[in-house]
PDB file of C-alpha atoms and ligand atoms in Angstrom:
ATOM      1  CA  MET N  15      10.977  15.652  10.101  1.00  0.00           C
ATOM      2  CA  SER N  16      12.220  12.936  12.417  1.00  0.00           C
ATOM      3  CA  ASP N  17      11.545  14.305  15.908  1.00  0.00           C
ATOM      4  CA  LEU N  18       7.758  14.121  15.579  1.00  0.00           C
ATOM      5  CA  SER N  19       6.295  12.698  18.743  1.00  0.00           C
ATOM      6  CA  TYR N  20       3.729  10.292  17.265  1.00  0.00           C
ATOM      7  CA  PHE N  21       3.487   7.017  19.113  1.00  0.00           C
ATOM      8  CA  MET N  22       1.729   5.175  16.267  1.00  0.00           C
ATOM      9  CA  GLU N  23       4.782   5.653  14.020  1.00  0.00           C
ATOM     10  CA  ASN N  24       6.020   2.423  12.448  1.00  0.00           C
ATOM     11  CA  ASP N  25       6.912   1.112   8.989  1.00  0.00           C
ATOM     12  CA  ASP N  26       3.272   0.254   8.212  1.00  0.00           C
ATOM     13  CA  GLU N  27       1.643   3.484   9.421  1.00  0.00           C
ATOM     14  CA  THR N  28       1.328   5.075   5.968  1.00  0.00           C
ATOM     15  CA  LEU N  29      -0.269   1.874   4.676  1.00  0.00           C
ATOM     16  CA  ARG N  30      -2.590   1.576   7.713  1.00  0.00           C
ATOM     17  CA  LEU N  31      -3.891   5.131   7.194  1.00  0.00           C
ATOM     18  CA  GLU N  32      -4.271   4.616   3.451  1.00  0.00           C
ATOM     19  CA  ILE N  33      -6.223   1.382   3.878  1.00  0.00           C
ATOM     20  CA  LYS N  34      -8.549   2.439   6.690  1.00  0.00           C
ATOM     21  CA  THR N  35      -9.618   5.789   5.189  1.00  0.00           C
ATOM     22  CA  ASP N  36     -13.193   5.505   3.919  1.00  0.00           C
ATOM     23  CA  LEU N  37     -13.574   8.264   1.333  1.00  0.00           C
ATOM     24  CA  ASP N  38     -17.381   8.012   1.146  1.00  0.00           C
ATOM     25  CA  ASN N  39     -17.604   8.871   4.840  1.00  0.00           C
ATOM     26  CA  VAL N  40     -15.071  11.695   4.583  1.00  0.00           C
ATOM     27  CA  LYS N  41     -16.906  13.173   1.575  1.00  0.00           C
ATOM     28  CA  ARG N  42     -20.242  13.089   3.398  1.00  0.00           C
ATOM     29  CA  GLN N  43     -18.729  14.697   6.510  1.00  0.00           C
ATOM     30  CA  ALA N  44     -16.857  17.401   4.580  1.00  0.00           C
ATOM     31  CA  LEU N  45     -19.946  18.386   2.560  1.00  0.00           C
ATOM     32  CA  TRP N  46     -21.974  18.490   5.792  1.00  0.00           C
ATOM     33  CA  ALA N  47     -19.304  20.805   7.258  1.00  0.00           C
ATOM     34  CA  GLY N  48     -19.674  23.209   4.312  1.00  0.00           C
ATOM     35  CA  LEU N  49     -16.933  22.301   1.808  1.00  0.00           C
ATOM     36  CA  ARG N  50     -17.806  23.941  -1.518  1.00  0.00           C
ATOM     37  CA  PRO N  51     -16.241  24.444  -4.985  1.00  0.00           C
ATOM     38  CA  GLY N  52     -13.821  27.360  -5.210  1.00  0.00           C
ATOM     39  CA  MET N  53     -12.551  27.060  -1.627  1.00  0.00           C
ATOM     40  CA  ARG N  54      -8.881  26.907  -0.615  1.00  0.00           C
ATOM     41  CA  VAL N  55      -8.660  23.939   1.765  1.00  0.00           C
ATOM     42  CA  ALA N  56      -6.094  22.787   4.326  1.00  0.00           C
ATOM     43  CA  ASP N  57      -6.045  19.123   5.330  1.00  0.00           C
ATOM     44  CA  LEU N  58      -3.999  19.244   8.537  1.00  0.00           C
ATOM     45  CA  ALA N  59      -2.286  15.998   9.637  1.00  0.00           C
ATOM     46  CA  CYS N  60      -3.184  14.701   6.168  1.00  0.00           C
ATOM     47  CA  GLY N  61      -1.311  11.403   6.579  1.00  0.00           C
ATOM     48  CA  PRO N  62      -0.845   9.750   3.150  1.00  0.00           C
ATOM     49  CA  GLY N  63      -2.916  12.483   1.451  1.00  0.00           C
ATOM     50  CA  LYS N  64      -5.903  10.375   0.406  1.00  0.00           C
ATOM     51  CA  THR N  65      -8.344  12.853   1.968  1.00  0.00           C
ATOM     52  CA  THR N  66      -6.426  15.832   0.526  1.00  0.00           C
ATOM     53  CA  GLN N  67      -6.912  14.497  -3.010  1.00  0.00           C
ATOM     54  CA  LEU N  68     -10.635  14.051  -2.291  1.00  0.00           C
ATOM     55  CA  PHE N  69     -10.918  17.660  -1.066  1.00  0.00           C
ATOM     56  CA  HIS N  70      -9.007  18.885  -4.123  1.00  0.00           C
ATOM     57  CA  ASP N  71     -11.530  17.135  -6.372  1.00  0.00           C
ATOM     58  CA  LEU N  72     -14.536  18.403  -4.381  1.00  0.00           C
ATOM     59  CA  VAL N  73     -13.515  22.084  -4.551  1.00  0.00           C
ATOM     60  CA  GLN N  74     -13.217  22.141  -8.360  1.00  0.00           C
ATOM     61  CA  PRO N  75     -13.647  24.288 -10.296  1.00  0.00           C
ATOM     62  CA  GLN N  76     -11.158  26.892  -9.137  1.00  0.00           C
ATOM     63  CA  GLY N  77     -10.521  25.573  -5.637  1.00  0.00           C
ATOM     64  CA  SER N  78      -7.326  24.043  -4.294  1.00  0.00           C
ATOM     65  CA  ALA N  79      -6.197  21.800  -1.449  1.00  0.00           C
ATOM     66  CA  VAL N  80      -3.060  21.698   0.639  1.00  0.00           C
ATOM     67  CA  GLY N  81      -2.070  18.662   2.737  1.00  0.00           C
ATOM     68  CA  ILE N  82       0.276  19.124   5.701  1.00  0.00           C
ATOM     69  CA  ASP N  83       1.796  16.389   7.845  1.00  0.00           C
ATOM     70  CA  GLY N  84       4.938  16.028   9.945  1.00  0.00           C
ATOM     71  CA  SER N  85       5.914  12.640   8.542  1.00  0.00           C
ATOM     72  CA  ALA N  86       8.389  12.882   5.657  1.00  0.00           C
ATOM     73  CA  ASN N  87       7.489   9.316   4.730  1.00  0.00           C
ATOM     74  CA  ARG N  88       3.771  10.069   4.388  1.00  0.00           C
ATOM     75  CA  ILE N  89       4.339  13.340   2.528  1.00  0.00           C
ATOM     76  CA  ALA N  90       6.679  11.584   0.067  1.00  0.00           C
ATOM     77  CA  HIS N  91       3.991   8.919  -0.419  1.00  0.00           C
ATOM     78  CA  ALA N  92       1.338  11.621  -0.973  1.00  0.00           C
ATOM     79  CA  GLU N  93       3.467  13.457  -3.529  1.00  0.00           C
ATOM     80  CA  LYS N  94       4.168  10.238  -5.407  1.00  0.00           C
ATOM     81  CA  THR N  95       0.614   8.899  -5.338  1.00  0.00           C
ATOM     82  CA  HIS N  96      -1.552  11.910  -6.044  1.00  0.00           C
ATOM     83  CA  SER N  97      -2.097  13.793  -9.274  1.00  0.00           C
ATOM     84  CA  PRO N  98       0.596  16.272 -10.370  1.00  0.00           C
ATOM     85  CA  ASN N  99      -2.029  18.947 -10.955  1.00  0.00           C
ATOM     86  CA  GLY N 100      -3.712  18.053  -7.685  1.00  0.00           C
ATOM     87  CA  PRO N 101      -3.026  19.054  -4.083  1.00  0.00           C
ATOM     88  CA  ALA N 102       0.193  20.588  -2.788  1.00  0.00           C
ATOM     89  CA  PHE N 103       1.838  18.787   0.138  1.00  0.00           C
ATOM     90  CA  PHE N 104       4.082  20.141   2.894  1.00  0.00           C
ATOM     91  CA  CYS N 105       6.065  18.296   5.558  1.00  0.00           C
ATOM     92  CA  ARG N 106       5.688  20.543   8.597  1.00  0.00           C
ATOM     93  CA  ASN N 107       5.195  20.329  12.345  1.00  0.00           C
ATOM     94  CA  LEU N 108       1.653  21.516  13.015  1.00  0.00           C
ATOM     95  CA  LEU N 109       2.744  22.811  16.419  1.00  0.00           C
ATOM     96  CA  GLU N 110       4.839  25.458  14.654  1.00  0.00           C
ATOM     97  CA  PRO N 111       3.632  28.522  12.682  1.00  0.00           C
ATOM     98  CA  LEU N 112       2.032  27.886   9.284  1.00  0.00           C
ATOM     99  CA  ASP N 113       1.233  31.489   8.357  1.00  0.00           C
ATOM    100  CA  ASP N 114       3.352  31.286   5.183  1.00  0.00           C
ATOM    101  CA  ILE N 115       0.942  28.666   3.745  1.00  0.00           C
ATOM    102  CA  ALA N 116      -2.292  30.352   4.930  1.00  0.00           C
ATOM    103  CA  PRO N 117      -4.990  31.661   4.581  1.00  0.00           C
ATOM    104  CA  PHE N 118      -7.703  29.080   3.977  1.00  0.00           C
ATOM    105  CA  ASP N 119     -11.470  29.051   3.486  1.00  0.00           C
ATOM    106  CA  PHE N 120     -11.852  25.590   5.007  1.00  0.00           C
ATOM    107  CA  ILE N 121      -9.636  23.679   7.426  1.00  0.00           C
ATOM    108  CA  TRP N 122     -10.116  19.975   8.147  1.00  0.00           C
ATOM    109  CA  VAL N 123      -8.473  18.341  11.180  1.00  0.00           C
ATOM    110  CA  ARG N 124      -9.236  14.644  11.650  1.00  0.00           C
ATOM    111  CA  PHE N 125      -7.612  12.234  14.116  1.00  0.00           C
ATOM    112  CA  PHE N 126      -4.849  14.672  15.098  1.00  0.00           C
ATOM    113  CA  LEU N 127      -5.919  16.337  18.346  1.00  0.00           C
ATOM    114  CA  GLU N 128      -6.149  12.910  20.022  1.00  0.00           C
ATOM    115  CA  TYR N 129      -2.330  12.834  19.983  1.00  0.00           C
ATOM    116  CA  HIS N 130      -1.968  16.212  21.716  1.00  0.00           C
ATOM    117  CA  LYS N 131      -3.978  16.144  24.931  1.00  0.00           C
ATOM    118  CA  THR N 132      -2.168  18.959  26.756  1.00  0.00           C
ATOM    119  CA  ASP N 133      -2.107  21.493  23.935  1.00  0.00           C
ATOM    120  CA  ALA N 134      -5.273  20.628  22.005  1.00  0.00           C
ATOM    121  CA  PHE N 135      -7.086  23.897  22.727  1.00  0.00           C
ATOM    122  CA  GLN N 136      -4.021  26.049  21.969  1.00  0.00           C
ATOM    123  CA  ILE N 137      -3.486  24.107  18.717  1.00  0.00           C
ATOM    124  CA  VAL N 138      -7.083  24.789  17.645  1.00  0.00           C
ATOM    125  CA  LYS N 139      -6.647  28.452  18.584  1.00  0.00           C
ATOM    126  CA  ASN N 140      -3.508  28.716  16.410  1.00  0.00           C
ATOM    127  CA  ILE N 141      -5.180  26.860  13.542  1.00  0.00           C
ATOM    128  CA  SER N 142      -8.235  29.116  13.666  1.00  0.00           C
ATOM    129  CA  ARG N 143      -5.999  32.108  12.895  1.00  0.00           C
ATOM    130  CA  LEU N 144      -5.119  30.481   9.544  1.00  0.00           C
ATOM    131  CA  LEU N 145      -8.725  30.881   8.383  1.00  0.00           C
ATOM    132  CA  ASN N 146     -10.047  33.752   6.326  1.00  0.00           C
ATOM    133  CA  PRO N 147     -12.799  35.644   8.170  1.00  0.00           C
ATOM    134  CA  GLY N 148     -15.965  33.608   7.609  1.00  0.00           C
ATOM    135  CA  GLY N 149     -13.858  30.491   6.923  1.00  0.00           C
ATOM    136  CA  ILE N 150     -14.902  27.076   8.234  1.00  0.00           C
ATOM    137  CA  LEU N 151     -13.030  24.877  10.699  1.00  0.00           C
ATOM    138  CA  CYS N 152     -14.071  21.217  10.945  1.00  0.00           C
ATOM    139  CA  LEU N 153     -12.651  19.085  13.773  1.00  0.00           C
ATOM    140  CA  VAL N 154     -13.258  15.333  13.667  1.00  0.00           C
ATOM    141  CA  ASP N 155     -12.194  13.008  16.465  1.00  0.00           C
ATOM    142  CA  LEU N 156     -13.162  10.137  18.740  1.00  0.00           C
ATOM    143  CA  ASP N 157     -14.647   9.717  22.197  1.00  0.00           C
ATOM    144  CA  TYR N 158     -13.773   6.642  24.311  1.00  0.00           C
ATOM    145  CA  ASN N 159     -11.137   5.864  21.688  1.00  0.00           C
ATOM    146  CA  CYS N 160     -10.366   2.105  21.691  1.00  0.00           C
ATOM    147  CA  LEU N 161     -12.287   1.601  24.941  1.00  0.00           C
ATOM    148  CA  SER N 162     -15.757   0.280  24.024  1.00  0.00           C
ATOM    149  CA  HIS N 163     -15.781  -3.470  23.484  1.00  0.00           C
ATOM    150  CA  TYR N 164     -18.224  -6.117  24.672  1.00  0.00           C
ATOM    151  CA  GLY N 165     -17.757  -9.860  24.565  1.00  0.00           C
ATOM    152  CA  ILE N 166     -13.981  -9.834  24.987  1.00  0.00           C
ATOM    153  CA  PRO N 167     -12.287 -11.389  28.060  1.00  0.00           C
ATOM    154  CA  GLU N 168     -12.364  -9.168  31.143  1.00  0.00           C
ATOM    155  CA  ARG N 169      -8.599  -9.283  31.607  1.00  0.00           C
ATOM    156  CA  MET N 170      -8.188  -8.065  28.039  1.00  0.00           C
ATOM    157  CA  GLN N 171     -10.596  -5.178  28.640  1.00  0.00           C
ATOM    158  CA  ARG N 172      -8.665  -4.287  31.832  1.00  0.00           C
ATOM    159  CA  THR N 173      -5.329  -4.476  29.989  1.00  0.00           C
ATOM    160  CA  ILE N 174      -6.533  -2.282  27.100  1.00  0.00           C
ATOM    161  CA  SER N 175      -7.803   0.310  29.617  1.00  0.00           C
ATOM    162  CA  ARG N 176      -4.430   0.316  31.384  1.00  0.00           C
ATOM    163  CA  VAL N 177      -2.542   0.731  28.098  1.00  0.00           C
ATOM    164  CA  ILE N 178      -4.743   3.680  27.149  1.00  0.00           C
ATOM    165  CA  HIS N 179      -4.222   5.203  30.594  1.00  0.00           C
ATOM    166  CA  VAL N 180      -0.437   4.958  30.217  1.00  0.00           C
ATOM    167  CA  LEU N 181      -0.652   6.436  26.716  1.00  0.00           C
ATOM    168  CA  GLU N 182      -2.494   9.399  28.227  1.00  0.00           C
ATOM    169  CA  ASN N 183       0.242   9.982  30.782  1.00  0.00           C
ATOM    170  CA  LYS N 184       3.333   9.124  28.772  1.00  0.00           C
ATOM    171  CA  GLU N 185       2.377  10.019  25.180  1.00  0.00           C
ATOM    172  CA  ASP N 186      -0.123  12.850  25.688  1.00  0.00           C
ATOM    173  CA  PHE N 187      -2.850  10.737  24.055  1.00  0.00           C
ATOM    174  CA  ASP N 188      -6.435  11.855  24.681  1.00  0.00           C
ATOM    175  CA  PRO N 189      -8.991   9.034  24.250  1.00  0.00           C
ATOM    176  CA  ARG N 190     -11.798  11.498  25.050  1.00  0.00           C
ATOM    177  CA  VAL N 191     -10.888  14.480  22.876  1.00  0.00           C
ATOM    178  CA  GLY N 192     -14.064  14.069  20.792  1.00  0.00           C
ATOM    179  CA  ILE N 193     -16.263  15.266  23.630  1.00  0.00           C
ATOM    180  CA  LYS N 194     -14.202  18.486  23.909  1.00  0.00           C
ATOM    181  CA  LEU N 195     -14.364  19.673  20.281  1.00  0.00           C
ATOM    182  CA  TYR N 196     -17.581  21.671  20.670  1.00  0.00           C
ATOM    183  CA  SER N 197     -16.186  23.625  23.633  1.00  0.00           C
ATOM    184  CA  PHE N 198     -13.035  24.486  21.662  1.00  0.00           C
ATOM    185  CA  LEU N 199     -15.061  26.192  18.910  1.00  0.00           C
ATOM    186  CA  TYR N 200     -17.485  27.714  21.401  1.00  0.00           C
ATOM    187  CA  ASP N 201     -14.688  29.237  23.509  1.00  0.00           C
ATOM    188  CA  LEU N 202     -13.021  30.667  20.398  1.00  0.00           C
ATOM    189  CA  GLY N 203     -16.234  32.482  19.434  1.00  0.00           C
ATOM    190  CA  PHE N 204     -16.993  30.438  16.327  1.00  0.00           C
ATOM    191  CA  GLU N 205     -20.407  30.979  14.731  1.00  0.00           C
ATOM    192  CA  ASN N 206     -22.924  28.549  13.217  1.00  0.00           C
ATOM    193  CA  ILE N 207     -21.409  25.685  15.175  1.00  0.00           C
ATOM    194  CA  ASP N 208     -22.910  22.307  14.388  1.00  0.00           C
ATOM    195  CA  VAL N 209     -22.117  18.843  15.713  1.00  0.00           C
ATOM    196  CA  MET N 210     -22.626  15.397  14.228  1.00  0.00           C
ATOM    197  CA  MET N 211     -22.057  12.119  16.058  1.00  0.00           C
ATOM    198  CA  GLU N 212     -21.912   8.705  14.443  1.00  0.00           C
ATOM    199  CA  PRO N 213     -20.322   5.314  15.102  1.00  0.00           C
ATOM    200  CA  HIS N 214     -16.779   4.657  13.986  1.00  0.00           C
ATOM    201  CA  HIS N 215     -15.153   1.220  14.199  1.00  0.00           C
ATOM    202  CA  LEU N 216     -18.576  -0.375  14.439  1.00  0.00           C
ATOM    203  CA  ILE N 217     -17.645  -4.043  14.434  1.00  0.00           C
ATOM    204  CA  PHE N 218     -19.992  -7.003  14.875  1.00  0.00           C
ATOM    205  CA  GLY N 219     -20.209 -10.365  13.138  1.00  0.00           C
ATOM    206  CA  GLU N 220     -17.413 -11.519  10.863  1.00  0.00           C
ATOM    207  CA  LEU N 221     -14.245  -9.420  11.097  1.00  0.00           C
ATOM    208  CA  GLY N 222     -13.483  -7.691   7.767  1.00  0.00           C
ATOM    209  CA  ALA N 223      -9.935  -7.485   6.379  1.00  0.00           C
ATOM    210  CA  VAL N 224      -9.641  -3.697   6.893  1.00  0.00           C
ATOM    211  CA  ASP N 225     -10.697  -3.846  10.569  1.00  0.00           C
ATOM    212  CA  GLU N 226      -8.440  -6.840  11.159  1.00  0.00           C
ATOM    213  CA  PHE N 227      -5.384  -5.060   9.735  1.00  0.00           C
ATOM    214  CA  ASN N 228      -6.171  -1.772  11.518  1.00  0.00           C
ATOM    215  CA  TRP N 229      -6.715  -3.308  14.973  1.00  0.00           C
ATOM    216  CA  THR N 230      -3.870  -5.802  14.692  1.00  0.00           C
ATOM    217  CA  THR N 231      -1.478  -2.956  13.826  1.00  0.00           C
ATOM    218  CA  LYS N 232      -2.801  -0.867  16.727  1.00  0.00           C
ATOM    219  CA  VAL N 233      -2.124  -3.726  19.131  1.00  0.00           C
ATOM    220  CA  GLU N 234       1.277  -4.498  17.646  1.00  0.00           C
ATOM    221  CA  VAL N 235       2.381  -0.880  17.933  1.00  0.00           C
ATOM    222  CA  ALA N 236       0.724   0.336  21.131  1.00  0.00           C
ATOM    223  CA  VAL N 237       0.527  -2.756  23.361  1.00  0.00           C
ATOM    224  CA  LYS N 238       4.008  -4.045  22.458  1.00  0.00           C
ATOM    225  CA  LYS N 239       5.504  -0.822  23.838  1.00  0.00           C
ATOM    226  CA  PHE N 240       4.012  -1.403  27.269  1.00  0.00           C
ATOM    227  CA  GLN N 241       4.660  -5.048  27.963  1.00  0.00           C
ATOM    228  CA  PHE N 242       5.052  -4.310  31.679  1.00  0.00           C
ATOM    229  CA  LEU N 243       1.243  -3.863  31.695  1.00  0.00           C
ATOM    230  CA  LEU N 244       0.663  -7.451  30.609  1.00  0.00           C
ATOM    231  CA  ASP N 245       1.064  -8.993  34.064  1.00  0.00           C
ATOM    232  CA  GLU N 246      -2.307 -10.758  33.783  1.00  0.00           C
ATOM    233  CA  TYR N 247      -0.829 -12.803  30.919  1.00  0.00           C
ATOM    234  CA  GLU N 248       1.530 -15.542  32.061  1.00  0.00           C
ATOM    235  CA  ASN N 249       3.279 -15.622  28.638  1.00  0.00           C
ATOM    236  CA  GLY N 250       3.323 -11.837  28.242  1.00  0.00           C
ATOM    237  CA  TYR N 251       2.754 -10.198  24.858  1.00  0.00           C
ATOM    238  CA  ASP N 252       2.415 -13.437  22.852  1.00  0.00           C
ATOM    239  CA  ALA N 253      -0.400 -14.648  25.124  1.00  0.00           C
ATOM    240  CA  PHE N 254      -2.153 -11.266  24.956  1.00  0.00           C
ATOM    241  CA  TYR N 255      -1.793 -11.186  21.162  1.00  0.00           C
ATOM    242  CA  ASP N 256      -3.224 -14.698  20.750  1.00  0.00           C
ATOM    243  CA  GLU N 257      -6.169 -13.884  23.003  1.00  0.00           C
ATOM    244  CA  PHE N 258      -6.759 -10.621  21.165  1.00  0.00           C
ATOM    245  CA  LYS N 259      -6.764 -12.309  17.745  1.00  0.00           C
ATOM    246  CA  LYS N 260      -9.203 -14.935  19.005  1.00  0.00           C
ATOM    247  CA  ALA N 261     -11.511 -12.447  20.725  1.00  0.00           C
ATOM    248  CA  PHE N 262     -11.591  -9.982  17.830  1.00  0.00           C
ATOM    249  CA  SER N 263     -12.311 -12.636  15.247  1.00  0.00           C
ATOM    250  CA  ASN N 264     -15.192 -14.025  17.328  1.00  0.00           C
ATOM    251  CA  PRO N 265     -18.367 -12.804  15.538  1.00  0.00           C
ATOM    252  CA  ARG N 266     -20.092 -12.382  18.939  1.00  0.00           C
ATOM    253  CA  ARG N 267     -17.886  -9.453  20.063  1.00  0.00           C
ATOM    254  CA  PHE N 268     -19.239  -5.935  19.639  1.00  0.00           C
ATOM    255  CA  THR N 269     -17.008  -2.894  19.268  1.00  0.00           C
ATOM    256  CA  TYR N 270     -17.705   0.722  18.484  1.00  0.00           C
ATOM    257  CA  THR N 271     -16.277   4.202  18.986  1.00  0.00           C
ATOM    258  CA  PRO N 272     -18.311   7.436  18.840  1.00  0.00           C
ATOM    259  CA  LEU N 273     -17.001   9.760  16.126  1.00  0.00           C
ATOM    260  CA  ILE N 274     -17.733  13.432  16.749  1.00  0.00           C
ATOM    261  CA  SER N 275     -17.517  16.037  13.981  1.00  0.00           C
ATOM    262  CA  CYS N 276     -17.771  19.679  14.950  1.00  0.00           C
ATOM    263  CA  ARG N 277     -17.798  22.559  12.492  1.00  0.00           C
ATOM    264  CA  GLY N 278     -18.042  26.316  12.882  1.00  0.00           C
ATOM    265  CA  ARG N 279     -17.423  29.562  11.049  1.00  0.00           C
ATOM    266  CA  ARG N 280     -14.747  32.049  12.076  1.00  0.00           C
ATOM    267  CA  PRO N 281     -16.514  35.355  12.757  1.00  0.00           C
ATOM    268  CA  ALA N 282     -16.099  37.907   9.973  1.00  0.00           C
ATOM    269  CA  GLY N 283     -14.452  40.347  12.401  1.00  0.00           C
ATOM    270  CA  GLY N 284     -12.690  37.630  14.427  1.00  0.00           C
TER     271      GLY N 284
HETATM  272  C1  LIG A  24      -4.048   9.140  12.772  1.00  0.00           C
HETATM  273  S1  LIG A  24      -3.194  10.044  11.568  1.00  0.00           S
HETATM  274  C2  LIG A  24      -4.531  10.955  10.825  1.00  0.00           C
HETATM  275  C3  LIG A  24      -4.409  11.031   9.334  1.00  0.00           C
HETATM  276  C4  LIG A  24      -5.612  11.606   8.606  1.00  0.00           C
HETATM  277  N1  LIG A  24      -5.953  12.941   9.084  1.00  0.00           N
HETATM  278  C5  LIG A  24      -6.820  10.713   8.731  1.00  0.00           C
HETATM  279  O1  LIG A  24      -7.894  11.198   9.059  1.00  0.00           O
HETATM  280  O2  LIG A  24      -6.703   9.512   8.474  1.00  0.00           O
HETATM  281  C6  LIG A  24      -2.338  11.286  12.470  1.00  0.00           C
HETATM  282  C7  LIG A  24      -1.340  12.041  11.599  1.00  0.00           C
HETATM  283  O3  LIG A  24      -0.880  13.166  12.376  1.00  0.00           O
HETATM  284  C8  LIG A  24       0.478  13.383  12.049  1.00  0.00           C
HETATM  285  N2  LIG A  24       1.053  14.185  13.132  1.00  0.00           N
HETATM  286  C9  LIG A  24       1.089  13.883  14.454  1.00  0.00           C
HETATM  287  N3  LIG A  24       1.662  14.893  15.143  1.00  0.00           N
HETATM  288  C10 LIG A  24       2.008  15.847  14.225  1.00  0.00           C
HETATM  289  C11 LIG A  24       2.620  17.131  14.301  1.00  0.00           C
HETATM  290  N4  LIG A  24       3.003  17.638  15.462  1.00  0.00           N
HETATM  291  N5  LIG A  24       2.794  17.836  13.167  1.00  0.00           N
HETATM  292  C12 LIG A  24       2.407  17.335  11.963  1.00  0.00           C
HETATM  293  N6  LIG A  24       1.799  16.132  11.830  1.00  0.00           N
HETATM  294  C13 LIG A  24       1.610  15.399  12.943  1.00  0.00           C
HETATM  295  C14 LIG A  24       1.060  11.987  11.894  1.00  0.00           C
HETATM  296  O4  LIG A  24       2.237  11.979  11.103  1.00  0.00           O
HETATM  297  C15 LIG A  24      -0.097  11.238  11.231  1.00  0.00           C
HETATM  298  O5  LIG A  24       0.048  11.188   9.821  1.00  0.00           O
END
């Protein structure tokens, strides 16, 4: 699928997602949400499929997992990397019907709604119809995505805020989708809704290799696209990039993003 509107797309995106996915955290969150052996699970926007393989393992015996993503590159990677008797993968646009692959007992949607600000509620509504009655939907996303840093130069903070603002308007990015997840499930009549909030991208002290690669790629992909926003930097992107590298590797800077997980059960008669 080549017409996917995903502004983070680049040659390293599969690798970035693979490297930054912390399976211990995902396991803890999925068990909290109610993932249990025997379930049929959908991992929507599964990226390289690392989380799908985890879910497949967690629902044994007798459960199964399906990973769906719109990137042919990431689905090919998932099919090549994960066990032949493991999850099934599909390259599909999640904005189009998926009824032929449904139904599911548990649906997991992490870091996808942030890329679909306008249609997020309608997407969740469509997804909820793929659940068996009594099935669980777990939405996981960020609030103030990329916006909470302290100890970086003020012009850099201003520039990052402007880039995010343009991404909202031009790419339908929603840096505050995390705060909306509860209302989505509430408005759809979900039962037993629960919410968990924890820090994501909590960075202080020495910069680790995973954070360095993740944030450098984000800057290279997102900021490079909007060089007209770099008017506070006399040498444009190169000057911004140098300042960013210096600021992010300074152990005094403090960065975090609130991660919000919201789970609920589709009503038996819903
Ligand atoms: C940030 S990644 C999230 C990957 C994974 N869920 C995780 O938690 O790491 C977003 C994924 O959404 C996929 N995506 C974006 N829009 C899509 C769409 N309309 N249909 C299918 N996949 C889409 C991208 O290809 C990408 O792999």
